[in-house]
Coordinates of C-alpha atoms in Angstrom, one line a residue:
Chain A
X1 CA 15.6 -14.2 -29.6
X2 CA 14.2 -17.7 -30.1
X3 CA 10.9 -18.4 -28.5
X4 CA 8.2 -21.0 -28.3
X5 CA 5.2 -20.0 -30.5
X6 CA 1.7 -21.0 -29.6
X7 CA -1.6 -20.4 -31.3
X8 CA -4.3 -19.3 -30.8
X9 CA -3.8 -17.1 -27.8
X10 CA -7.4 -17.2 -26.9
X11 CA -10.2 -19.7 -27.8
X12 CA -13.8 -19.8 -26.8
X13 CA -15.7 -23.0 -27.7
X14 CA -19.0 -24.6 -26.9
X15 CA -19.2 -27.7 -24.8
X16 CA -19.0 -30.9 -26.9
X17 CA -17.1 -29.1 -29.7
X18 CA -13.6 -30.0 -30.8
X19 CA -10.7 -27.7 -30.3
X20 CA -7.0 -27.8 -31.2
X21 CA -3.9 -25.9 -30.1
X22 CA -0.6 -25.6 -31.9
X23 CA 2.9 -25.3 -30.6
X24 CA 6.2 -24.6 -32.4
X25 CA 9.2 -25.1 -30.1
X26 CA 12.5 -23.4 -30.2
X27 CA 14.5 -24.8 -33.1
X28 CA 16.7 -27.8 -32.1
X29 CA 14.8 -28.5 -28.9
X30 CA 14.1 -32.3 -28.7
X31 CA 11.9 -32.2 -25.6
X32 CA 8.4 -30.7 -25.9
X33 CA 5.9 -30.4 -23.0
X34 CA 2.2 -29.6 -22.9
X35 CA 0.9 -28.3 -19.5
X36 CA -2.5 -27.3 -18.3
X37 CA -2.8 -24.6 -15.7
X38 CA -6.0 -23.9 -13.8
X39 CA -6.4 -20.4 -12.5
X40 CA -4.5 -20.0 -9.2
X41 CA -2.7 -23.3 -9.5
X42 CA 0.7 -24.4 -10.8
X43 CA 1.0 -26.0 -14.3
X44 CA 0.3 -29.8 -14.5
X45 CA 2.0 -31.9 -17.2
X46 CA -0.3 -33.4 -19.7
X47 CA 2.2 -34.9 -22.2
X48 CA 5.9 -34.9 -22.8
X49 CA 7.6 -35.7 -26.1
X50 CA 11.2 -36.6 -26.7
X51 CA 11.6 -35.9 -30.5
X52 CA 8.5 -37.6 -31.9
X53 CA 8.0 -40.1 -29.1
X54 CA 5.7 -39.7 -26.1
X55 CA 7.7 -40.3 -22.9
X56 CA 5.0 -39.4 -20.5
X57 CA 1.2 -39.0 -21.0
X58 CA 0.1 -40.5 -17.7
X59 CA -2.0 -37.4 -16.8
X60 CA -3.5 -37.0 -20.3
X61 CA -7.3 -37.8 -20.3
X62 CA -7.0 -40.1 -23.3
X63 CA -10.7 -40.5 -23.8
X64 CA -10.9 -36.9 -25.0
X65 CA -7.4 -35.5 -25.4
X66 CA -4.8 -36.4 -28.0
X67 CA -1.4 -35.0 -28.8
X68 CA 1.0 -35.5 -31.7
X69 CA 4.4 -34.4 -32.8
X70 CA 4.7 -36.1 -36.2
X71 CA 8.1 -34.9 -37.4
X72 CA 9.6 -34.2 -34.0
X73 CA 9.2 -30.5 -34.5
X74 CA 5.8 -28.7 -34.0
X75 CA 3.0 -30.3 -32.0
X76 CA -0.8 -30.3 -31.8
X77 CA -3.0 -30.9 -28.8
X78 CA -6.6 -31.7 -29.4
X79 CA -9.7 -32.0 -27.2
X80 CA -12.8 -33.7 -28.4
X81 CA -15.4 -33.2 -27.0
X82 CA -14.6 -30.2 -24.9
X83 CA -16.1 -30.1 -21.4
X84 CA -16.7 -27.1 -19.1
X85 CA -13.9 -28.4 -16.8
X86 CA -11.4 -28.1 -19.6
X87 CA -11.4 -24.3 -19.3
X88 CA -7.8 -23.4 -18.4
X89 CA -4.5 -22.1 -19.8
X90 CA -2.7 -24.6 -22.0
X91 CA 1.0 -24.0 -22.0
X92 CA 3.7 -25.5 -24.3
X93 CA 7.3 -25.6 -23.4
X94 CA 10.5 -26.9 -25.0
X95 CA 14.0 -27.7 -23.9
X96 CA 17.2 -29.3 -25.0
X97 CA 17.3 -32.7 -23.4
X98 CA 17.6 -32.3 -19.6
X99 CA 18.0 -28.6 -19.7
X100 CA 16.3 -25.3 -19.0
X101 CA 12.6 -25.2 -20.1
X102 CA 11.2 -22.3 -22.1
X103 CA 7.5 -21.6 -22.2
X104 CA 5.2 -20.1 -24.8
X105 CA 2.6 -17.5 -24.0
X106 CA -0.1 -20.1 -23.7
X107 CA -3.6 -20.6 -25.1
X108 CA -6.5 -19.5 -22.8
X109 CA -9.4 -21.8 -23.4
X110 CA -12.9 -21.0 -22.3
X111 CA -15.6 -23.7 -22.7
X112 CA -19.2 -22.3 -22.6
Chain B
X1 CA 5.1 -38.7 -6.8
X2 CA 7.1 -35.5 -6.3
X3 CA 5.1 -32.9 -4.3
X4 CA 6.2 -29.2 -4.5
X5 CA 5.0 -26.6 -2.0
X6 CA 5.5 -22.9 -2.1
X7 CA 5.1 -20.7 0.9
X8 CA 3.7 -18.1 1.3
X9 CA 0.9 -18.2 -1.3
X10 CA 0.9 -14.4 -1.4
X11 CA 3.2 -11.7 -0.2
X12 CA 2.9 -7.9 -0.2
X13 CA 5.9 -5.7 0.5
X14 CA 6.8 -2.1 0.2
X15 CA 9.2 -1.1 -2.6
X16 CA 12.9 -1.5 -1.7
X17 CA 12.6 -4.5 0.6
X18 CA 14.6 -7.6 0.2
X19 CA 12.5 -10.7 0.3
X20 CA 12.7 -14.5 0.2
X21 CA 10.3 -16.9 -1.5
X22 CA 10.4 -20.5 -0.4
X23 CA 10.0 -23.8 -2.3
X24 CA 10.0 -27.3 -0.7
X25 CA 9.9 -30.7 -2.4
X26 CA 9.4 -34.2 -1.0
X27 CA 11.8 -36.3 -3.1
X28 CA 15.4 -35.1 -2.9
X29 CA 16.4 -37.1 -6.0
X30 CA 16.1 -34.2 -8.4
X31 CA 17.9 -33.4 -11.6
X32 CA 17.5 -29.7 -11.5
X33 CA 15.2 -26.9 -10.2
X34 CA 14.0 -23.9 -12.1
X35 CA 12.3 -20.7 -11.0
X36 CA 9.8 -18.9 -13.2
X37 CA 7.9 -15.7 -13.2
X38 CA 4.3 -15.5 -14.5
X39 CA 2.5 -12.2 -15.2
X40 CA -1.3 -12.3 -15.2
X41 CA -2.7 -14.2 -18.2
X42 CA 0.7 -14.8 -19.7
X43 CA 3.2 -17.7 -20.1
X44 CA 6.1 -18.5 -17.8
X45 CA 9.4 -16.7 -18.0
X46 CA 12.5 -18.6 -16.9
X47 CA 14.5 -16.8 -14.2
X48 CA 17.1 -19.2 -12.9
X49 CA 18.0 -22.9 -13.4
X50 CA 20.0 -24.7 -10.7
X51 CA 21.5 -28.1 -11.5
X52 CA 21.4 -30.7 -8.7
X53 CA 25.2 -30.4 -8.3
X54 CA 25.0 -26.6 -7.7
X55 CA 24.1 -24.8 -4.5
X56 CA 23.1 -21.4 -5.9
X57 CA 22.7 -19.3 -9.0
X58 CA 22.6 -15.5 -9.4
X59 CA 21.1 -13.2 -12.0
X60 CA 21.1 -9.5 -11.3
X61 CA 19.0 -8.9 -8.2
X62 CA 17.9 -12.5 -8.0
X63 CA 19.7 -15.3 -6.1
X64 CA 18.4 -18.9 -5.9
X65 CA 19.7 -21.5 -3.6
X66 CA 19.2 -25.2 -3.4
X67 CA 19.6 -27.6 -0.5
X68 CA 18.7 -31.0 -1.9
X69 CA 19.2 -32.9 1.4
X70 CA 16.5 -30.8 3.1
X71 CA 14.3 -30.6 0.0
X72 CA 14.4 -26.8 -0.1
X73 CA 15.1 -23.9 -2.5
X74 CA 14.8 -20.2 -1.9
X75 CA 14.6 -17.3 -4.3
X76 CA 16.0 -14.1 -2.9
X77 CA 15.0 -10.8 -4.5
X78 CA 17.1 -7.8 -3.5
X79 CA 15.7 -4.2 -3.5
X80 CA 12.3 -5.1 -4.8
X81 CA 10.6 -2.9 -7.3
X82 CA 6.9 -2.6 -8.4
X83 CA 7.8 -4.3 -11.7
X84 CA 8.7 -7.4 -9.7
X85 CA 5.0 -7.9 -9.0
X86 CA 4.0 -11.3 -10.5
X87 CA 3.5 -14.9 -9.5
X88 CA 6.7 -16.8 -8.9
X89 CA 6.7 -20.6 -9.5
X90 CA 9.3 -23.2 -8.7
X91 CA 9.6 -26.4 -10.8
X92 CA 11.5 -29.5 -9.8
X93 CA 13.0 -31.6 -12.6
X94 CA 13.1 -35.3 -12.2
X95 CA 15.8 -37.7 -13.4
X96 CA 13.1 -39.5 -15.4
X97 CA 13.3 -37.5 -18.7
X98 CA 13.5 -34.3 -16.7
X99 CA 9.8 -34.1 -16.0
X100 CA 9.0 -30.9 -14.2
X101 CA 6.7 -30.8 -11.1
X102 CA 5.4 -27.3 -10.2
X103 CA 4.4 -25.7 -7.0
X104 CA 1.3 -23.5 -6.9
X105 CA 3.3 -20.3 -6.8
X106 CA 3.8 -17.2 -4.6
X107 CA 1.9 -14.1 -5.8
X108 CA 4.1 -11.1 -5.0
X109 CA 2.9 -7.5 -4.8
X110 CA 5.5 -4.8 -4.4
X111 CA 3.8 -1.5 -3.4
X112 CA 5.3 1.8 -4.6

């Protein structure tokens, strides 16, 4: 069964270091989402791609976060420098346009 | 901005009970609504997707309804089992590129 792949599953990093997460969506899915989920809360959208174009990054802290999807397939989310408040679960999801969204297992980030 | 609320935040029931989880949203101009299940420390598993033109969807012991005009959706779980214990999240999809807005979830505990 096709699934969204994310790596790493867990990441511990020191404050002020750089960290990157990778996501490989389900083949053929044009829409790719990056969400951040703080413990006990619902996911919040950071950035949404349609193919290789960003369609929404209004909640992405652009001074430290960046995201790219160069060939419209897999995607990387980067944080530099990491802050203590960035500790959270980072979730990637994909969908055919305007259809059911499928999520990966997420990357649990701990900033110390 | 779309606001999504899920009540109750937590629910504990004995095995075998039928139960209803609630989701309300402030803007009725939605494209679709999706219910997810999340186990501790894991990603989201899609349960049901309801398009805006539909009133309900069923999958096994799960039934989700949608009333756009009142801004409400319910997830009905029949004959609950301990394996149903998880957090249930509802996500409302907007017309604008199908951006999903999430509630904070209902944490369900089914006691044996």
